[in-house]
GROMACS .gro file of C-alpha atoms in nm:
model
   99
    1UNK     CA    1   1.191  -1.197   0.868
    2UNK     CA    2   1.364  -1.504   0.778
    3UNK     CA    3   1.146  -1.690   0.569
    4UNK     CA    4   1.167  -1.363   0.355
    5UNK     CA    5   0.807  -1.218   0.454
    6UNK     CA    6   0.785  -0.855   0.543
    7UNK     CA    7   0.518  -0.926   0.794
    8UNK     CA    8   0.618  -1.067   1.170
    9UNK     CA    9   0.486  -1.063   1.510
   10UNK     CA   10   0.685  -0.828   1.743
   11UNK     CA   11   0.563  -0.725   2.073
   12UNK     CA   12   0.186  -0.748   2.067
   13UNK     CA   13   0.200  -0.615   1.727
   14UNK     CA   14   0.219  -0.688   1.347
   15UNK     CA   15   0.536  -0.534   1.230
   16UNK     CA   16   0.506  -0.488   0.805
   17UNK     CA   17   0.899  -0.379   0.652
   18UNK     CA   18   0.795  -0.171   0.399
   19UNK     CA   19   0.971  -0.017   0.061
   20UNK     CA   20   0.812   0.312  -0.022
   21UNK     CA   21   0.858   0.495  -0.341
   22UNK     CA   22   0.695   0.848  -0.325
   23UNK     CA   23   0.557   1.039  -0.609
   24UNK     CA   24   0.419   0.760  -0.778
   25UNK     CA   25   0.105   0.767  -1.044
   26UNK     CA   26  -0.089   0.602  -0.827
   27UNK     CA   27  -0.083   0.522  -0.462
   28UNK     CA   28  -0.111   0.089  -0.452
   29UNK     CA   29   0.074  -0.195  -0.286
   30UNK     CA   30   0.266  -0.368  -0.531
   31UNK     CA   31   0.399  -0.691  -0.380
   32UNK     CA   32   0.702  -0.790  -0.217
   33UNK     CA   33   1.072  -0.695  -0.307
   34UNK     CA   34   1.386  -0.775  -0.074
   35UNK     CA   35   1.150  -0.910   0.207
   36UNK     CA   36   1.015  -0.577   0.232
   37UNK     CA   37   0.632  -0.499   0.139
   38UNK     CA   38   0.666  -0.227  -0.162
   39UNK     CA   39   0.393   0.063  -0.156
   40UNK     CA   40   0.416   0.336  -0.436
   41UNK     CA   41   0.241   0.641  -0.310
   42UNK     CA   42   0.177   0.943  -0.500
   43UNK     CA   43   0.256   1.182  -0.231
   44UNK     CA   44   0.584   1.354  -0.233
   45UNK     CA   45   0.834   1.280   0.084
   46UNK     CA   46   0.804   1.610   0.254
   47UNK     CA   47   0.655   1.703   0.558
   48UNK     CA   48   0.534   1.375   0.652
   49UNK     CA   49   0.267   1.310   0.360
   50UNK     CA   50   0.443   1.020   0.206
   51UNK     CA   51   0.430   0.860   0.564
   52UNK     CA   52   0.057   0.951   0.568
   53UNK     CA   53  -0.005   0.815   0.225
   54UNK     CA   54   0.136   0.474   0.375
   55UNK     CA   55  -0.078   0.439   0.651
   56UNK     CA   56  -0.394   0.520   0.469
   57UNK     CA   57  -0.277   0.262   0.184
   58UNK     CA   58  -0.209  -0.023   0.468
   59UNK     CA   59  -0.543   0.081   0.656
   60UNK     CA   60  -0.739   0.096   0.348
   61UNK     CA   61  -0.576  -0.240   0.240
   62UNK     CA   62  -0.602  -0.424   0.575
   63UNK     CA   63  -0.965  -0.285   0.667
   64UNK     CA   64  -0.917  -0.137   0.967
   65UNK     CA   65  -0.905   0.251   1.113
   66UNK     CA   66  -0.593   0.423   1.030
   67UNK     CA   67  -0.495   0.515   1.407
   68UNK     CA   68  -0.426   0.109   1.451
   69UNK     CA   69  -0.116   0.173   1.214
   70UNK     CA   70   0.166   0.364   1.322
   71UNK     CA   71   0.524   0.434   1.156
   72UNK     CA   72   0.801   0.262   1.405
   73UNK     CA   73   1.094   0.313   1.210
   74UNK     CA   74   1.255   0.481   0.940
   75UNK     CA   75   1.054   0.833   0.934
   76UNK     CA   76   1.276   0.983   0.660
   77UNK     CA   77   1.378   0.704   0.463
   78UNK     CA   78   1.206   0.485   0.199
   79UNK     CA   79   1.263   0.144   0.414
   80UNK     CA   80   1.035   0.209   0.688
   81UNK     CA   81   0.872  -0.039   0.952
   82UNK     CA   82   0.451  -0.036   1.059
   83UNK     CA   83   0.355  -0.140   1.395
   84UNK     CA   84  -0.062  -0.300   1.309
   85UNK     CA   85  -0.248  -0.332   1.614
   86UNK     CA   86  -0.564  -0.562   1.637
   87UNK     CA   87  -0.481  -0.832   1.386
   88UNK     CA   88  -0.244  -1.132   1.387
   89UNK     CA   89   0.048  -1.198   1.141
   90UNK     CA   90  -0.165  -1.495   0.928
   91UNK     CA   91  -0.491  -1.218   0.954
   92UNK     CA   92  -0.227  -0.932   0.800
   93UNK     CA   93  -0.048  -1.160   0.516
   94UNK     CA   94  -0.383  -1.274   0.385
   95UNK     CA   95  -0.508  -0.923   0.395
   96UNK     CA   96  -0.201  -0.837   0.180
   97UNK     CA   97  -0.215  -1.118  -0.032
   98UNK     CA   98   0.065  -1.272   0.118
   99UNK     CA   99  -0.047  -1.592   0.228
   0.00000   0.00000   0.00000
């Protein structure tokens, strides 16, 4: 993360930082803020659907199934971490719109 991009290698993964506000109008990704990749999601933060409406917004977004994204870090807060399998850092920043 220090060239300020929320997407790194880590592991054999993609790691993404993400921002998520919940009960959005409209589930979208919505750029970059703090080095951390913002995504608005119209789900509410309770029994897991926010972190739900995340992964399908990344999978949908990226192209690929939604069991290649999984939630590392921060379960119950709005700064969470992705782990992407099967893509590379340059492949997951263009796919954002980040390159």
């Amino acid at each position: 993360m220090g060239d300020g991009s929320p997407v790194r290698a880590a592991g054999g993964t993609v790691r993404v930082d993400l921002r998520v506000i919940p009960r959005a109008p409209r589930t979208k990704i919505d750029g970059v803020r703090d080095a951390r990749l913002l995504v608005r999601v119209s789900a509410p933060p309770v029994d897991g659907a926010a972190n739900d409406a995340v992964v399908a917004a990344l999978a949908e977004q990226l192209g690929i199934p939604r069991r290649t994204i999984a939630i590392v870090a921060g379960d119950t807060g709005r700064n969470k971490t992705s782990a992407v399998d099967g893509l590379t850092v340059d492949e997951v920043r263009t796919r954002l719109g980040l390159a």
